[in-house]
PDB file of C-alpha atoms in Angstrom:
ATOM      1  CA  MET A 282     -78.818 -62.192  61.376  1.00 78.00           C
ATOM      2  CA  ASN A 283     -76.656 -59.220  62.906  1.00 87.00           C
ATOM      3  CA  TYR A 284     -75.168 -55.842  61.414  1.00 89.00           C
ATOM      4  CA  PHE A 285     -72.062 -57.935  59.481  1.00 88.00           C
ATOM      5  CA  ASP A 286     -74.608 -59.963  58.262  1.00 91.00           C
ATOM      6  CA  ILE A 287     -76.734 -57.279  57.253  1.00 93.00           C
ATOM      7  CA  ILE A 288     -73.287 -55.036  56.043  1.00 92.00           C
ATOM      8  CA  THR A 289     -71.960 -57.870  53.825  1.00 93.00           C
ATOM      9  CA  GLY A 290     -75.356 -59.134  52.761  1.00 94.00           C
ATOM     10  CA  ILE A 291     -75.846 -55.423  51.755  1.00 96.00           C
ATOM     11  CA  LEU A 292     -72.370 -55.222  49.717  1.00 95.00           C
ATOM     12  CA  LEU A 293     -73.348 -58.797  47.980  1.00 96.00           C
ATOM     13  CA  ILE A 294     -76.973 -57.657  46.560  1.00 96.00           C
ATOM     14  CA  LEU A 295     -74.877 -54.702  45.433  1.00 96.00           C
ATOM     15  CA  ALA A 296     -72.120 -57.290  43.477  1.00 95.00           C
ATOM     16  CA  ILE A 297     -74.902 -59.436  42.176  1.00 96.00           C
ATOM     17  CA  ILE A 298     -76.576 -55.840  40.387  1.00 97.00           C
ATOM     18  CA  LYS A 299     -73.695 -54.044  39.567  1.00 95.00           C
ATOM     19  CA  GLY A 300     -72.366 -57.780  37.625  1.00 94.00           C
ATOM     20  CA  PHE A 301     -76.350 -58.265  36.299  1.00 95.00           C
ATOM     21  CA  LYS A 302     -76.176 -54.557  34.598  1.00 93.00           C
ATOM     22  CA  ASN A 303     -72.112 -54.657  33.450  1.00 90.00           C
ATOM     23  CA  GLY A 304     -72.146 -58.598  31.957  1.00 90.00           C
ATOM     24  CA  LEU A 305     -69.677 -61.558  32.697  1.00 91.00           C
ATOM     25  CA  ILE A 306     -67.161 -59.924  30.229  1.00 90.00           C
ATOM     26  CA  ILE A 307     -67.573 -56.552  31.638  1.00 89.00           C
ATOM     27  CA  GLU A 308     -66.753 -58.116  35.384  1.00 91.00           C
ATOM     28  CA  LEU A 309     -64.116 -60.544  33.640  1.00 90.00           C
ATOM     29  CA  ALA A 310     -62.442 -57.144  32.178  1.00 90.00           C
ATOM     30  CA  SER A 311     -62.487 -55.335  34.719  1.00 89.00           C
ATOM     31  CA  LEU A 312     -60.407 -58.074  37.265  1.00 87.00           C
ATOM     32  CA  ALA A 313     -57.873 -58.786  34.031  1.00 89.00           C
ATOM     33  CA  ALA A 314     -57.862 -54.361  33.645  1.00 90.00           C
ATOM     34  CA  LEU A 315     -56.292 -54.445  37.390  1.00 85.00           C
ATOM     35  CA  VAL A 316     -53.914 -57.499  37.103  1.00 85.00           C
ATOM     36  CA  LEU A 317     -52.866 -56.548  33.968  1.00 88.00           C
ATOM     37  CA  GLY A 318     -52.309 -53.156  34.465  1.00 87.00           C
ATOM     38  CA  LEU A 319     -50.967 -53.889  38.050  1.00 84.00           C
ATOM     39  CA  PHE A 320     -48.329 -56.099  35.740  1.00 84.00           C
ATOM     40  CA  GLY A 321     -48.259 -53.787  33.228  1.00 87.00           C
ATOM     41  CA  ALA A 322     -47.145 -51.073  34.754  1.00 86.00           C
ATOM     42  CA  ILE A 323     -44.104 -53.013  37.211  1.00 84.00           C
ATOM     43  CA  LYS A 324     -42.865 -54.235  33.493  1.00 86.00           C
ATOM     44  CA  PHE A 325     -43.503 -51.456  31.320  1.00 88.00           C
ATOM     45  CA  SER A 326     -43.307 -48.223  33.549  1.00 87.00           C
ATOM     46  CA  SER A 327     -39.617 -47.639  32.837  1.00 87.00           C
ATOM     47  CA  ILE A 328     -40.737 -47.678  29.078  1.00 91.00           C
ATOM     48  CA  THR A 329     -43.363 -44.930  30.049  1.00 91.00           C
ATOM     49  CA  GLU A 330     -40.720 -43.247  32.154  1.00 90.00           C
ATOM     50  CA  THR A 331     -38.446 -42.450  29.689  1.00 90.00           C
ATOM     51  CA  TYR A 332     -40.769 -41.486  27.115  1.00 89.00           C
ATOM     52  CA  LEU A 333     -41.958 -39.061  30.364  1.00 89.00           C
ATOM     53  CA  MET A 334     -38.184 -37.578  31.081  1.00 89.00           C
ATOM     54  CA  GLU A 335     -38.568 -36.023  27.297  1.00 88.00           C
ATOM     55  CA  HIS A 336     -41.076 -33.916  28.224  1.00 86.00           C
ATOM     56  CA  ILE A 337     -42.202 -33.978  32.200  1.00 85.00           C
ATOM     57  CA  ASP A 338     -38.632 -32.811  34.603  1.00 82.00           C
ATOM     58  CA  SER A 339     -40.026 -33.640  38.019  1.00 79.00           C
ATOM     59  CA  SER A 340     -38.338 -35.737  40.591  1.00 81.00           C
ATOM     60  CA  HIS A 341     -41.959 -38.243  40.943  1.00 83.00           C
ATOM     61  CA  ILE A 342     -41.279 -39.207  37.322  1.00 86.00           C
ATOM     62  CA  GLY A 343     -40.873 -42.840  38.211  1.00 85.00           C
ATOM     63  CA  LEU A 344     -44.534 -42.746  40.408  1.00 86.00           C
ATOM     64  CA  ILE A 345     -46.399 -40.304  37.853  1.00 89.00           C
ATOM     65  CA  ALA A 346     -44.911 -43.267  34.731  1.00 89.00           C
ATOM     66  CA  PHE A 347     -46.088 -45.845  37.084  1.00 88.00           C
ATOM     67  CA  ILE A 348     -49.739 -44.424  37.051  1.00 91.00           C
ATOM     68  CA  VAL A 349     -49.463 -43.245  33.640  1.00 93.00           C
ATOM     69  CA  THR A 350     -48.714 -46.908  32.333  1.00 93.00           C
ATOM     70  CA  PHE A 351     -51.306 -48.122  35.142  1.00 92.00           C
ATOM     71  CA  ILE A 352     -54.069 -46.053  34.032  1.00 94.00           C
ATOM     72  CA  ALA A 353     -53.532 -47.070  29.963  1.00 95.00           C
ATOM     73  CA  ILE A 354     -53.385 -50.597  30.317  1.00 94.00           C
ATOM     74  CA  VAL A 355     -56.592 -50.486  32.372  1.00 93.00           C
ATOM     75  CA  ILE A 356     -58.504 -48.379  29.651  1.00 95.00           C
ATOM     76  CA  GLY A 357     -57.297 -50.469  26.833  1.00 94.00           C
ATOM     77  CA  VAL A 358     -57.911 -53.887  28.362  1.00 92.00           C
ATOM     78  CA  HIS A 359     -61.835 -52.012  29.054  1.00 90.00           C
ATOM     79  CA  LEU A 360     -61.961 -50.365  25.774  1.00 93.00           C
ATOM     80  CA  VAL A 361     -61.278 -54.280  24.247  1.00 92.00           C
ATOM     81  CA  ALA A 362     -63.905 -55.394  26.728  1.00 90.00           C
ATOM     82  CA  LYS A 363     -66.490 -52.364  24.989  1.00 88.00           C
ATOM     83  CA  VAL A 364     -66.073 -54.195  22.016  1.00 91.00           C
ATOM     84  CA  VAL A 365     -66.316 -58.083  23.110  1.00 87.00           C
ATOM     85  CA  ASP A 366     -69.058 -57.297  24.916  1.00 85.00           C
ATOM     86  CA  LYS A 367     -71.009 -55.617  22.202  1.00 85.00           C
ATOM     87  CA  LEU A 368     -70.537 -58.954  20.014  1.00 85.00           C
ATOM     88  CA  VAL A 369     -71.435 -61.099  22.483  1.00 80.00           C
ATOM     89  CA  SER A 370     -75.287 -58.901  22.751  1.00 77.00           C
ATOM     90  CA  ALA A 371     -75.317 -58.704  19.073  1.00 79.00           C
ATOM     91  CA  ILE A 372     -75.757 -62.921  18.857  1.00 79.00           C
ATOM     92  CA  ALA A 373     -78.198 -62.723  21.258  1.00 75.00           C
ATOM     93  CA  LEU A 374     -76.103 -64.137  24.336  1.00 80.00           C
ATOM     94  CA  GLY A 375     -76.745 -60.799  27.001  1.00 80.00           C
ATOM     95  CA  MET A 376     -79.004 -62.305  28.830  1.00 88.00           C
ATOM     96  CA  VAL A 377     -76.504 -64.850  29.384  1.00 89.00           C
ATOM     97  CA  ASN A 378     -73.775 -63.011  30.089  1.00 88.00           C
ATOM     98  CA  ARG A 379     -75.723 -60.907  32.635  1.00 90.00           C
ATOM     99  CA  VAL A 380     -76.641 -63.799  34.431  1.00 94.00           C
ATOM    100  CA  LEU A 381     -72.973 -64.827  34.435  1.00 93.00           C
ATOM    101  CA  GLY A 382     -72.105 -61.244  35.304  1.00 92.00           C
ATOM    102  CA  ALA A 383     -73.860 -61.783  38.652  1.00 96.00           C
ATOM    103  CA  ILE A 384     -72.777 -64.765  39.861  1.00 96.00           C
ATOM    104  CA  PHE A 385     -69.319 -64.170  38.613  1.00 94.00           C
ATOM    105  CA  SER A 386     -69.466 -60.306  40.920  1.00 95.00           C
ATOM    106  CA  LEU A 387     -71.103 -62.446  43.789  1.00 95.00           C
ATOM    107  CA  LEU A 388     -67.765 -64.733  43.878  1.00 93.00           C
ATOM    108  CA  LYS A 389     -65.587 -62.018  43.433  1.00 92.00           C
ATOM    109  CA  TYR A 390     -67.441 -59.927  46.032  1.00 93.00           C
ATOM    110  CA  ALA A 391     -67.478 -62.711  48.770  1.00 93.00           C
ATOM    111  CA  PHE A 392     -63.864 -63.097  47.498  1.00 90.00           C
ATOM    112  CA  ILE A 393     -62.879 -59.670  48.420  1.00 90.00           C
ATOM    113  CA  ILE A 394     -64.820 -59.740  51.654  1.00 91.00           C
ATOM    114  CA  SER A 395     -63.054 -62.642  53.063  1.00 90.00           C
ATOM    115  CA  VAL A 396     -59.521 -61.562  51.823  1.00 87.00           C
ATOM    116  CA  ILE A 397     -60.237 -58.568  54.582  1.00 87.00           C
ATOM    117  CA  ILE A 398     -61.491 -61.002  57.349  1.00 87.00           C
ATOM    118  CA  ALA A 399     -58.399 -62.773  57.218  1.00 84.00           C
ATOM    119  CA  ILE A 400     -56.288 -59.253  57.004  1.00 81.00           C
ATOM    120  CA  LEU A 401     -58.488 -58.718  59.805  1.00 82.00           C
ATOM    121  CA  GLY A 402     -58.165 -61.654  61.759  1.00 80.00           C
ATOM    122  CA  SER A 403     -54.837 -61.203  61.520  1.00 76.00           C
ATOM    123  CA  PHE A 404     -54.656 -58.240  64.247  1.00 77.00           C
ATOM    124  CA  GLU A 405     -57.342 -60.351  66.100  1.00 74.00           C
ATOM    125  CA  LYS A 406     -54.201 -60.581  68.855  1.00 71.00           C
ATOM    126  CA  THR A 407     -54.061 -56.967  69.463  1.00 72.00           C
ATOM    127  CA  TYR A 408     -57.000 -55.396  68.367  1.00 73.00           C
ATOM    128  CA  SER A 409     -60.395 -57.463  68.363  1.00 74.00           C
ATOM    129  CA  LEU A 410     -62.075 -55.555  65.254  1.00 76.00           C
ATOM    130  CA  ILE A 411     -64.973 -56.979  65.013  1.00 78.00           C
ATOM    131  CA  PRO A 412     -66.474 -58.443  68.391  1.00 79.00           C
ATOM    132  CA  GLU A 413     -66.671 -62.040  69.013  1.00 81.00           C
ATOM    133  CA  GLU A 414     -70.257 -62.031  69.907  1.00 84.00           C
ATOM    134  CA  GLN A 415     -70.591 -60.728  65.935  1.00 83.00           C
ATOM    135  CA  LYS A 416     -68.830 -63.643  65.088  1.00 86.00           C
ATOM    136  CA  SER A 417     -70.726 -66.005  66.528  1.00 86.00           C
ATOM    137  CA  SER A 418     -74.138 -65.168  65.796  1.00 90.00           C
ATOM    138  CA  SER A 419     -73.092 -64.196  61.847  1.00 90.00           C
ATOM    139  CA  HIS A 420     -74.382 -66.350  59.332  1.00 91.00           C
ATOM    140  CA  LEU A 421     -71.854 -65.365  56.910  1.00 92.00           C
ATOM    141  CA  TYR A 422     -69.088 -64.311  59.266  1.00 90.00           C
ATOM    142  CA  GLU A 423     -67.458 -68.134  58.315  1.00 90.00           C
ATOM    143  CA  PRO A 424     -68.780 -68.919  55.069  1.00 91.00           C
ATOM    144  CA  LEU A 425     -67.433 -65.681  53.885  1.00 92.00           C
ATOM    145  CA  LYS A 426     -63.802 -65.946  56.588  1.00 90.00           C
ATOM    146  CA  SER A 427     -63.198 -69.863  55.044  1.00 90.00           C
ATOM    147  CA  ILE A 428     -63.420 -68.676  50.933  1.00 90.00           C
ATOM    148  CA  ALA A 429     -59.622 -66.484  50.385  1.00 84.00           C
ATOM    149  CA  PRO A 430     -57.900 -69.624  52.369  1.00 83.00           C
ATOM    150  CA  SER A 431     -59.405 -72.098  50.468  1.00 85.00           C
ATOM    151  CA  ILE A 432     -58.114 -70.256  47.040  1.00 81.00           C
ATOM    152  CA  PHE A 433     -54.309 -68.881  47.985  1.00 74.00           C
ATOM    153  CA  PRO A 434     -53.175 -72.585  47.767  1.00 72.00           C
ATOM    154  CA  TYR A 435     -54.322 -72.360  44.628  1.00 71.00           C
ATOM    155  CA  LEU A 436     -52.495 -68.771  43.761  1.00 66.00           C
ATOM    156  CA  GLN A 437     -49.305 -70.274  44.276  1.00 60.00           C
ATOM    157  CA  PHE A 438     -49.281 -66.223  46.183  1.00 59.00           C
ATOM    158  CA  ASN A 439     -46.258 -68.417  48.956  1.00 61.00           C
ATOM    159  CA  GLU A 440     -44.976 -65.198  49.906  1.00 57.00           C
ATOM    160  CA  VAL A 441     -48.229 -63.592  49.932  1.00 53.00           C
ATOM    161  CA  ARG A 442     -49.404 -65.929  52.310  1.00 56.00           C
ATOM    162  CA  GLU A 443     -46.434 -66.831  54.307  1.00 64.00           C
ATOM    163  CA  GLN A 444     -47.018 -62.555  55.528  1.00 56.00           C
ATOM    164  CA  ILE A 445     -50.253 -63.634  56.219  1.00 57.00           C
ATOM    165  CA  ASP A 446     -49.443 -66.334  58.236  1.00 65.00           C
ATOM    166  CA  ASN A 447     -46.221 -64.223  59.641  1.00 62.00           C
ATOM    167  CA  ALA A 448     -48.748 -61.882  61.266  1.00 58.00           C
ATOM    168  CA  ARG A 449     -50.569 -63.773  62.632  1.00 58.00           C
ATOM    169  CA  LYS A 450     -48.256 -65.659  64.741  1.00 63.00           C
ATOM    170  CA  GLY A 451     -47.075 -61.952  65.825  1.00 57.00           C
ATOM    171  CA  VAL A 452     -44.033 -62.099  64.023  1.00 51.00           C
ATOM    172  CA  ASP A 453     -42.628 -58.402  62.367  1.00 48.00           C
ATOM    173  CA  VAL A 454     -42.897 -58.329  58.012  1.00 42.00           C
TER     174      VAL A 454
END
């Protein structure tokens, strides 16, 4: 066990605690809020921009509209999730919700750490950010490293995958 294992182990334990505290409904909503907020802000910030232009005179109106739209969608998703969470608790599924939340949060954070490892790995030729000794003596590095590459093909993020592959080959993206 080394520093990499200790740091990632602590992060994964915190993820389990957070997931258990929040429950599956809130954990799913937080992920959905980010995804929907991003896509919604991309698609609908022009509507917000039109409204804001009537009230605000700024050269950064596009960015402000994007941020306002993103925040509004995230808040909306979280409000809906809170209502659903209360309903789930009311019908005595609270403990199931919490256990599934802990599992989902663990998997979500493991995936995020795996993506970070993949990104850091793409810079290995130029910078050795995680020493080889740490990688080889780690119990968590290889299992975590394999998560994102095994999931990416199912996400249909061809453009993202191509950029990561090009970065690994040392090609400018």
